[in-house]
């Protein structure tokens, strides 16, 4: 059976190998066991139930929370030649009838339903031959999860009504409470649980601390202009920021859209659709964006502000690089985000939990350790080594004895002896003469100005480090004022020392934004050009079929094509991501483009000028005249005229492979009738158009040569 699964994986999805755990999960389903799967976004959860659905007799019901997601999945399955459909409230009666009919007669293998639809369709379901229930985004069932959906709690009816049918629950949320809750609420019977590694090594992790808004915008614009064809998402803290940022980006000719919960459903759907279909390059969004999106070629994710917890952060960056290709993530972190988020957390229902979670993401952002290790640790796994693909690994921070700096900051704070925030403390340390400081008399205290040798942004970074080292704490309910901790006081009084990390010196580039946009566009290598050409062809197909481009082929698959340059059907089928159906539908066109590219890049200009020789060379390599015409981008009749000339010049060419003896005889007769006419058109008309021009020409060459030989 598992062998059959492997065959189906190649035939329908074009993949040669299962990813880690897919194999085991499928085996568990084939053994009719309840199964719980935890895999990160992009880990390949869908294959876990789609492949079994294909090889088992009967129907697989898939529960999915969002209609847009269902539609994408069903489209993608159909493109692969798999019978799939969804039912939701938007369909009319006849449409629904047709789908039900197809479920009954077995032509549909996977039926997607929303939880509400499931509830109302119970009677109908008992008519079907159901073999498997798959619950996607299963964490939505748990109030402990970060995405609770009350509708999901209705799913307990499945086990009640279908006690013997296996359920597979899938989620990308890892924590233990949620996991337990899923098992309990779905009444899973001693489920096999599979937990994949949550590490996503293809995502680079970068955190940038304390960058001022103006500079941040410059950096982002610069970043995007360097990647003119790459999709991305910018997560922002508020609706207002999404709109302002999108506006600003559009001002630099960047195709950006905003997305937030304040827009109406139509606008939101349209934006999402534009993004999926590459009509907008990037979306500036609040957290509301992304859950309904399966787009596999998001190449980067930027957090314009600090997210509220590590779970959200991880899920949001996880929307990049689902196809497994290298993708970039950048998190911008500033103290004002922290202040705002703390206020939100303070006012939230699960106050303590939320504040604790915020603290953890803050520690992550401020850490001077490999970020991936912290992240993976958070999800309960251990990474043995530094990752090499985060900003800390790439630029390790060196440390120095920071005792004196800490003492300066803490003594200023203690002498002020009033609740003050970070910025005010820095102003005092730097000896600023702002009116507020003078009014309060802070310029009179002994430590006023003792830190003037350190710049403002550096002080900010040092104070953040002091906070994360536990030397200072922020008292949220006293206007975010700072307090020295007992550990801090020990350092202040010389009982302990401490190290600090040097702040990162950002290379503040001269901004080139006013320059011609072209300066940003790097020159393309031959492979990049090919990738671009293939991408365009993919887009044409996507538009014809009204599906997202990545549903035709993923970026990863295109990249393989560029690496391997398949010019035959067999080679094309061997590419990861090319199944039987896609070979049939798209193979010819893609192969054609790749061949043409190969040709252009292997022929030197001198050879190109010798056009006859080139046709001859290709003929010898068994290319047909049609192939040659396409490869060389010359007209078919030109190719035939080359063949005639070559033949007459004595090149060893077998004309008979292009024309039959009968055709030659007919042209001979025509020649007799027409006398010595050398107009092809006369021949053509005489032969009533039954023999094509190029064949007439070949026949005449044949006759001419025969005459000479005789
Ligand atoms: P998830 O639902 O876990 O986020 P998906 O099922 O959407 O992930 O899979 C992510 C990407 O990985 C998709 O483009 C999918 O086609 C691809 N994929 C899944 N399984 C394999 C495999 N065995 N080999 C190669 N690519 C795979
Ligand atoms: Zn690292």
XYZ file of C-alpha atoms in Angstrom, residues 102-639:
538
model
C -19.982 12.913 -8.023
C -19.297 11.986 -4.413
C -21.728 9.117 -4.685
C -20.308 7.784 -7.938
C -16.729 8.014 -6.705
C -15.393 10.593 -9.135
C -14.688 12.938 -6.236
C -12.052 11.701 -3.799
C -11.761 14.766 -1.570
C -14.670 16.885 -0.424
C -13.906 20.088 1.495
C -16.435 21.401 4.004
C -16.552 24.226 6.497
C -17.434 23.155 10.068
C -20.883 24.747 9.728
C -21.536 22.903 6.502
C -20.478 19.656 8.124
C -23.035 20.104 10.858
C -25.851 20.742 8.414
C -24.811 17.932 6.102
C -24.766 15.049 8.552
C -27.660 13.211 6.894
C -26.084 13.543 3.491
C -22.717 12.316 4.758
C -24.167 9.052 5.969
C -25.050 8.261 2.345
C -21.414 8.527 1.304
C -18.725 5.924 1.481
C -16.444 7.929 3.749
C -13.021 6.517 4.533
C -11.298 9.410 6.251
C -11.958 12.725 7.957
C -9.164 15.295 7.812
C -9.344 18.308 10.121
C -7.082 21.069 8.862
C -5.965 23.884 11.213
C -7.119 21.677 14.063
C -5.831 24.105 16.711
C -8.886 26.270 15.934
C -10.839 23.866 18.119
C -8.982 24.914 21.251
C -9.587 28.022 23.270
C -5.950 27.671 24.353
C -4.741 28.102 20.820
C -4.203 31.519 19.370
C -6.878 31.176 16.765
C -9.959 29.793 18.447
C -13.019 29.325 16.256
C -16.187 28.409 18.090
C -17.581 26.631 14.996
C -14.802 24.101 15.359
C -16.181 22.821 18.636
C -19.065 21.304 16.659
C -16.648 18.825 15.176
C -17.180 16.490 18.111
C -20.143 15.094 16.169
C -17.783 13.292 13.808
C -16.730 10.613 16.271
C -20.252 10.278 17.593
C -21.694 9.583 14.184
C -18.756 7.826 12.549
C -16.990 6.041 15.389
C -15.060 3.622 13.176
C -13.742 6.055 10.608
C -10.242 7.397 11.222
C -9.678 11.098 11.778
C -6.484 12.931 10.950
C -6.078 16.283 12.689
C -3.412 18.645 11.388
C -1.975 21.832 12.808
C 1.064 24.049 12.789
C 0.641 25.025 16.424
C 2.874 23.093 18.689
C 2.081 23.687 22.305
C 1.085 20.836 24.570
C -2.166 22.224 25.945
C -3.567 22.792 22.492
C -2.478 19.343 21.450
C -4.267 17.716 24.367
C -7.350 19.773 23.751
C -7.538 18.699 20.114
C -7.396 15.040 21.109
C -10.037 15.511 23.752
C -12.486 17.561 21.745
C -12.347 15.406 18.650
C -12.486 12.280 20.866
C -9.521 10.824 19.030
C -8.930 7.230 20.052
C -5.356 6.630 21.163
C -4.079 8.657 18.260
C -0.675 8.254 16.666
C 0.946 11.624 17.154
C 3.600 12.919 14.791
C 5.569 16.056 15.533
C 7.790 17.328 12.787
C 10.699 19.610 13.443
C 9.618 23.196 13.586
C 12.865 24.411 12.212
C 12.592 26.145 8.869
C 16.210 26.510 7.857
C 15.347 28.176 4.545
C 14.095 31.292 6.365
C 16.794 33.753 7.292
C 16.050 35.532 10.562
C 16.955 39.159 11.086
C 16.072 41.529 13.850
C 16.791 45.240 13.647
C 16.524 47.185 16.812
C 15.729 50.821 17.364
C 15.641 51.965 13.740
C 13.837 55.293 13.381
C 10.691 55.252 11.269
C 12.093 57.353 8.448
C 15.164 55.206 8.171
C 13.110 52.069 8.444
C 10.989 53.176 5.501
C 14.089 53.916 3.464
C 15.550 50.539 4.239
C 12.339 48.801 3.294
C 11.955 50.673 0.026
C 15.544 49.901 -0.833
C 15.031 46.248 0.039
C 11.961 45.940 -2.171
C 13.430 47.790 -5.124
C 16.233 45.270 -5.172
C 13.740 42.451 -5.583
C 11.386 43.692 -8.250
C 9.725 40.351 -8.875
C 9.474 38.921 -5.416
C 6.286 38.693 -3.413
C 6.309 39.734 0.214
C 4.232 40.688 3.214
C 4.817 43.557 5.637
C 3.049 43.067 8.955
C 2.121 46.281 10.741
C 0.709 47.023 14.142
C -2.224 49.153 13.077
C -4.619 49.772 10.228
C -3.353 53.274 9.886
C 0.236 52.144 9.409
C -0.735 49.616 6.716
C -2.416 52.338 4.711
C 0.248 54.967 5.141
C 3.051 52.573 4.345
C 1.330 51.174 1.254
C 0.747 54.719 0.079
C 4.360 55.610 0.615
C 5.596 52.559 -1.254
C 3.299 53.285 -4.165
C 4.918 56.693 -4.254
C 8.122 54.875 -5.174
C 6.399 52.918 -7.937
C 6.147 49.831 -5.801
C 3.019 47.830 -6.394
C 1.783 47.619 -2.819
C -1.663 47.203 -1.285
C -2.984 47.551 2.254
C -5.029 44.921 4.034
C -6.725 45.129 7.391
C -9.842 44.119 9.224
C -11.389 47.562 8.776
C -11.819 47.035 5.041
C -15.030 45.413 3.858
C -15.056 41.769 2.827
C -15.056 42.514 -0.905
C -12.067 44.799 -0.709
C -10.211 42.300 1.380
C -10.936 39.428 -0.957
C -9.873 41.476 -3.909
C -6.565 42.405 -2.309
C -5.918 38.849 -1.319
C -6.729 37.689 -4.812
C -4.444 40.277 -6.370
C -1.640 39.135 -4.134
C -2.137 35.443 -4.817
C -2.196 36.081 -8.543
C 0.873 38.331 -8.450
C -1.057 41.420 -9.487
C 0.281 43.209 -6.430
C 3.804 42.540 -5.321
C 3.315 42.995 -1.626
C 0.718 43.621 1.014
C 1.076 45.838 4.073
C -1.185 44.032 6.461
C -2.354 43.681 9.985
C -2.330 40.218 11.465
C -5.681 39.539 9.844
C -3.827 38.714 6.647
C -2.424 35.389 5.702
C -4.423 32.651 7.258
C -6.411 32.119 4.087
C -3.341 32.119 1.924
C -1.501 29.165 0.616
C 0.808 31.100 -1.675
C 4.015 29.108 -1.790
C 6.287 31.729 -3.320
C 6.230 34.493 -0.746
C 9.937 35.348 -0.731
C 10.108 37.668 2.267
C 8.206 38.803 5.331
C 8.930 42.022 7.167
C 7.564 42.884 10.586
C 7.252 46.613 10.621
C 6.501 46.381 14.337
C 7.098 43.846 17.050
C 4.487 41.045 17.006
C 2.637 40.347 20.228
C 4.034 36.890 20.863
C 6.403 34.300 19.457
C 3.577 32.127 18.150
C 2.252 34.906 15.913
C 5.737 35.871 14.831
C 6.575 32.314 13.917
C 3.353 31.791 12.049
C 3.729 35.033 10.150
C 7.321 34.513 9.058
C 6.259 30.966 8.200
C 4.226 32.361 5.332
C 7.490 32.958 3.502
C 9.251 30.195 1.649
C 6.683 27.447 1.831
C 8.210 26.054 -1.326
C 11.414 25.419 0.604
C 13.469 28.036 -1.240
C 15.567 30.591 0.588
C 13.456 33.433 1.914
C 14.194 36.444 4.063
C 12.540 37.708 7.202
C 13.197 40.980 8.996
C 11.768 42.089 12.315
C 11.961 45.755 13.242
C 11.805 46.270 16.956
C 11.476 49.550 18.773
C 10.697 50.551 22.320
C 7.585 52.400 21.318
C 6.161 49.136 19.915
C 6.892 47.540 23.220
C 5.115 50.274 25.119
C 2.035 50.038 22.926
C 1.876 46.260 22.983
C 2.243 46.244 26.723
C -0.760 48.510 26.985
C -2.760 46.144 24.799
C -1.697 43.185 26.880
C -2.542 44.996 30.102
C -6.062 45.587 28.892
C -6.576 42.135 27.448
C -8.565 39.315 28.964
C -5.750 36.922 29.690
C -3.582 39.710 31.021
C -0.823 37.739 32.707
C -0.492 35.198 29.950
C -0.264 37.907 27.318
C 2.306 39.941 29.212
C 4.440 36.883 29.714
C 4.216 36.085 26.013
C 5.179 39.621 25.103
C 8.187 39.371 27.378
C 9.321 36.256 25.576
C 9.254 37.861 22.147
C 11.044 40.855 23.578
C 13.791 38.576 24.876
C 13.986 36.944 21.487
C 14.347 40.302 19.769
C 17.008 41.534 22.151
C 19.003 38.357 22.395
C 22.626 38.089 21.446
C 22.386 34.370 20.806
C 21.528 32.490 17.650
C 17.924 33.465 17.059
C 16.893 30.160 15.612
C 18.066 28.355 18.714
C 15.883 30.572 20.865
C 12.922 30.145 18.584
C 13.211 26.403 18.277
C 13.775 26.122 22.011
C 10.596 28.001 22.583
C 8.718 25.290 20.724
C 10.311 22.624 22.849
C 12.965 21.377 20.480
C 16.694 21.658 20.773
C 18.984 22.902 18.104
C 22.457 21.608 18.794
C 24.325 24.192 16.801
C 24.104 27.813 15.839
C 22.183 28.133 12.607
C 24.444 30.350 10.546
C 21.389 31.948 8.935
C 20.380 34.647 11.421
C 21.754 38.126 12.012
C 23.491 37.129 15.243
C 25.245 34.152 13.655
C 26.272 36.252 10.702
C 27.584 39.126 12.797
C 28.390 37.930 16.274
C 28.306 40.772 18.789
C 31.460 41.280 20.727
C 31.163 42.092 24.402
C 32.871 44.426 26.793
C 32.847 45.087 30.511
C 29.715 47.192 30.779
C 29.820 47.688 34.559
C 30.564 51.391 34.410
C 27.856 52.110 31.873
C 25.332 50.262 33.992
C 26.468 52.161 37.071
C 26.054 55.481 35.283
C 22.540 54.647 34.156
C 21.400 53.272 37.508
C 22.865 56.040 39.599
C 21.162 58.640 37.404
C 17.931 56.771 37.818
C 18.226 56.505 41.598
C 19.172 60.132 42.009
C 16.224 61.310 39.975
C 14.091 59.246 42.310
C 10.900 59.875 40.376
C 9.148 57.602 37.895
C 10.728 58.325 34.505
C 10.796 56.497 31.195
C 13.682 55.422 29.013
C 13.915 58.502 26.846
C 13.950 60.880 29.779
C 16.668 58.864 31.480
C 18.805 59.051 28.352
C 18.247 62.803 28.071
C 19.524 63.229 31.619
C 22.486 60.950 31.019
C 23.395 62.898 27.903
C 22.946 66.254 29.602
C 20.209 67.512 27.325
C 18.912 71.007 27.950
C 15.340 70.349 26.947
C 12.943 72.594 28.813
C 11.241 69.671 30.515
C 14.533 68.650 32.089
C 15.382 72.114 33.264
C 11.872 72.631 34.657
C 12.090 69.483 36.683
C 15.516 70.443 37.893
C 17.123 67.275 36.606
C 20.073 69.341 35.408
C 20.946 69.920 39.050
C 21.530 66.307 39.967
C 25.069 65.057 40.255
C 24.893 62.532 37.434
C 23.457 64.955 34.870
C 25.442 64.532 31.641
C 27.719 61.711 32.810
C 26.779 59.650 29.779
C 27.239 62.322 27.134
C 30.003 60.320 25.452
C 27.478 57.719 24.305
C 25.007 58.532 21.525
C 21.257 58.414 22.044
C 20.551 55.308 19.921
C 23.380 53.439 21.584
C 22.038 54.293 25.006
C 18.703 52.900 23.854
C 20.306 49.646 22.919
C 22.250 49.450 26.182
C 19.151 50.081 28.211
C 17.298 47.394 26.326
C 20.121 45.029 27.156
C 19.933 46.036 30.806
C 16.226 45.266 30.732
C 16.741 41.860 29.227
C 19.595 41.100 31.641
C 17.252 41.893 34.508
C 19.264 44.872 35.821
C 16.384 47.206 35.159
C 12.704 46.570 34.974
C 9.896 48.478 33.471
C 6.972 49.145 35.736
C 4.097 48.939 33.356
C 1.430 50.181 35.728
C 3.401 53.294 36.662
C 3.554 54.872 33.274
C 6.264 52.530 31.969
C 8.802 53.927 34.319
C 12.127 52.305 35.016
C 13.255 50.722 38.256
C 16.559 49.241 39.258
C 16.285 45.600 40.270
C 18.204 44.127 43.174
C 20.646 42.592 40.722
C 21.079 46.031 39.169
C 21.793 47.524 42.561
C 24.469 44.955 43.258
C 26.256 46.125 40.153
C 25.721 49.739 41.063
C 27.327 49.184 44.434
C 30.266 47.335 42.921
C 29.389 43.898 44.230
C 29.079 42.407 40.763
C 30.202 43.175 37.247
C 28.413 42.655 33.975
C 29.113 42.429 30.286
C 27.225 44.231 27.578
C 27.283 43.645 23.841
C 28.522 46.361 21.533
C 25.617 47.855 19.677
C 25.490 46.994 16.044
C 26.762 49.811 13.953
C 24.337 50.126 11.144
C 25.789 51.146 7.868
C 23.543 54.017 7.070
C 23.667 54.035 3.338
C 23.376 57.140 1.284
C 19.884 56.698 0.085
C 19.671 56.248 -3.600
C 15.969 56.566 -3.821
C 15.930 59.662 -5.916
C 18.085 57.924 -8.479
C 16.804 56.242 -11.532
C 15.092 53.013 -10.604
C 17.246 51.119 -12.998
C 20.256 51.420 -10.781
C 18.526 48.977 -8.489
C 17.950 46.330 -11.079
C 20.903 44.001 -11.138
C 22.025 42.563 -14.433
C 20.554 39.163 -14.948
C 22.530 36.016 -15.472
C 21.450 33.568 -18.164
C 19.746 31.403 -15.560
C 17.861 34.317 -14.083
C 16.664 35.180 -17.562
C 15.458 31.668 -18.089
C 13.689 31.721 -14.741
C 12.009 34.919 -15.761
C 10.906 33.505 -19.087
C 9.490 30.409 -17.449
C 7.755 32.545 -14.876
C 6.072 34.499 -17.629
C 4.892 31.348 -19.333
C 3.577 30.087 -15.995
C 1.671 33.302 -15.622
C 0.059 32.907 -19.037
C -1.200 29.476 -18.098
C -2.366 30.752 -14.722
C -4.363 33.505 -16.365
C -5.912 31.153 -18.888
C -6.999 28.798 -16.155
C -7.783 31.466 -13.598
C -5.674 29.910 -10.854
C -2.696 31.337 -8.967
C 0.621 31.020 -10.728
C 2.187 28.856 -8.056
C -0.591 26.312 -8.535
C 0.749 25.636 -12.031
C 4.320 25.110 -10.838
C 5.925 26.312 -7.615
C 8.979 28.560 -7.655
C 10.951 25.570 -6.429
C 9.875 23.566 -9.444
C 10.765 26.397 -11.834
C 14.128 26.646 -10.177
C 14.740 22.948 -10.743
C 13.866 23.432 -14.384
C 16.443 26.183 -14.588
C 19.067 24.017 -12.927
C 18.410 20.866 -14.884
C 17.192 22.335 -18.175
C 15.146 19.373 -19.309
C 14.631 19.284 -23.079
C 12.821 15.975 -23.340
C 9.572 14.782 -21.823
C 11.320 12.148 -19.744
C 13.720 14.688 -18.297
C 10.848 17.085 -17.678
C 8.856 14.470 -15.803
C 11.865 13.816 -13.616
C 11.676 17.368 -12.242
C 10.342 17.600 -8.666
C 6.839 18.959 -8.870
C 6.008 17.690 -12.357
C 3.367 14.980 -12.320
C 1.768 13.164 -15.228
C -1.054 15.632 -15.696
C 1.166 18.678 -15.644
C 3.564 17.090 -18.101
C 0.667 16.595 -20.491
C -0.769 20.042 -20.035
C 2.300 22.245 -19.845
C 5.287 20.114 -20.771
C 5.540 20.938 -24.429
C 5.580 24.706 -23.984
C 8.051 24.682 -21.133
C 10.371 22.284 -22.943
C 10.189 24.510 -25.981
C 11.272 27.575 -24.014
C 14.051 25.718 -22.258
C 15.354 24.306 -25.536
C 15.327 27.711 -27.126
C 17.210 29.137 -24.191
C 19.740 26.303 -24.312
C 20.267 26.871 -27.946
C 20.835 30.601 -27.571
C 23.307 30.068 -24.809
C 25.371 27.314 -26.349
C 25.871 28.785 -29.799
C 28.628 31.311 -30.246
C 27.868 34.338 -32.403
C 30.165 33.215 -35.184
C 28.335 29.933 -35.524
C 25.079 31.763 -35.515
C 26.019 33.715 -38.602
C 26.668 30.589 -40.515
C 23.050 29.779 -40.728
C 23.207 26.910 -43.197
C 25.805 25.110 -41.156
C 23.735 25.545 -38.071
C 20.652 23.997 -39.657
C 22.841 21.155 -40.809
C 24.298 20.655 -37.343
C 20.863 20.495 -35.783
C 19.600 18.068 -38.440
C 22.477 15.809 -37.605
C 21.418 15.928 -33.993
C 18.070 14.549 -35.060
C 16.094 17.739 -34.657
C 13.070 17.950 -36.941
C 12.636 20.984 -39.229
C 9.825 22.109 -36.887
C 12.170 21.906 -33.897
C 14.828 23.816 -35.757
C 12.401 26.520 -36.669
C 11.432 26.945 -33.041
C 14.908 26.634 -31.655
C 16.372 29.148 -34.021
C 13.318 31.278 -34.174
C 13.287 31.236 -37.978
C 10.427 30.446 -40.304
C 9.774 26.837 -41.218
C 10.031 27.564 -44.937
C 13.480 29.046 -44.321
C 14.533 25.799 -42.703
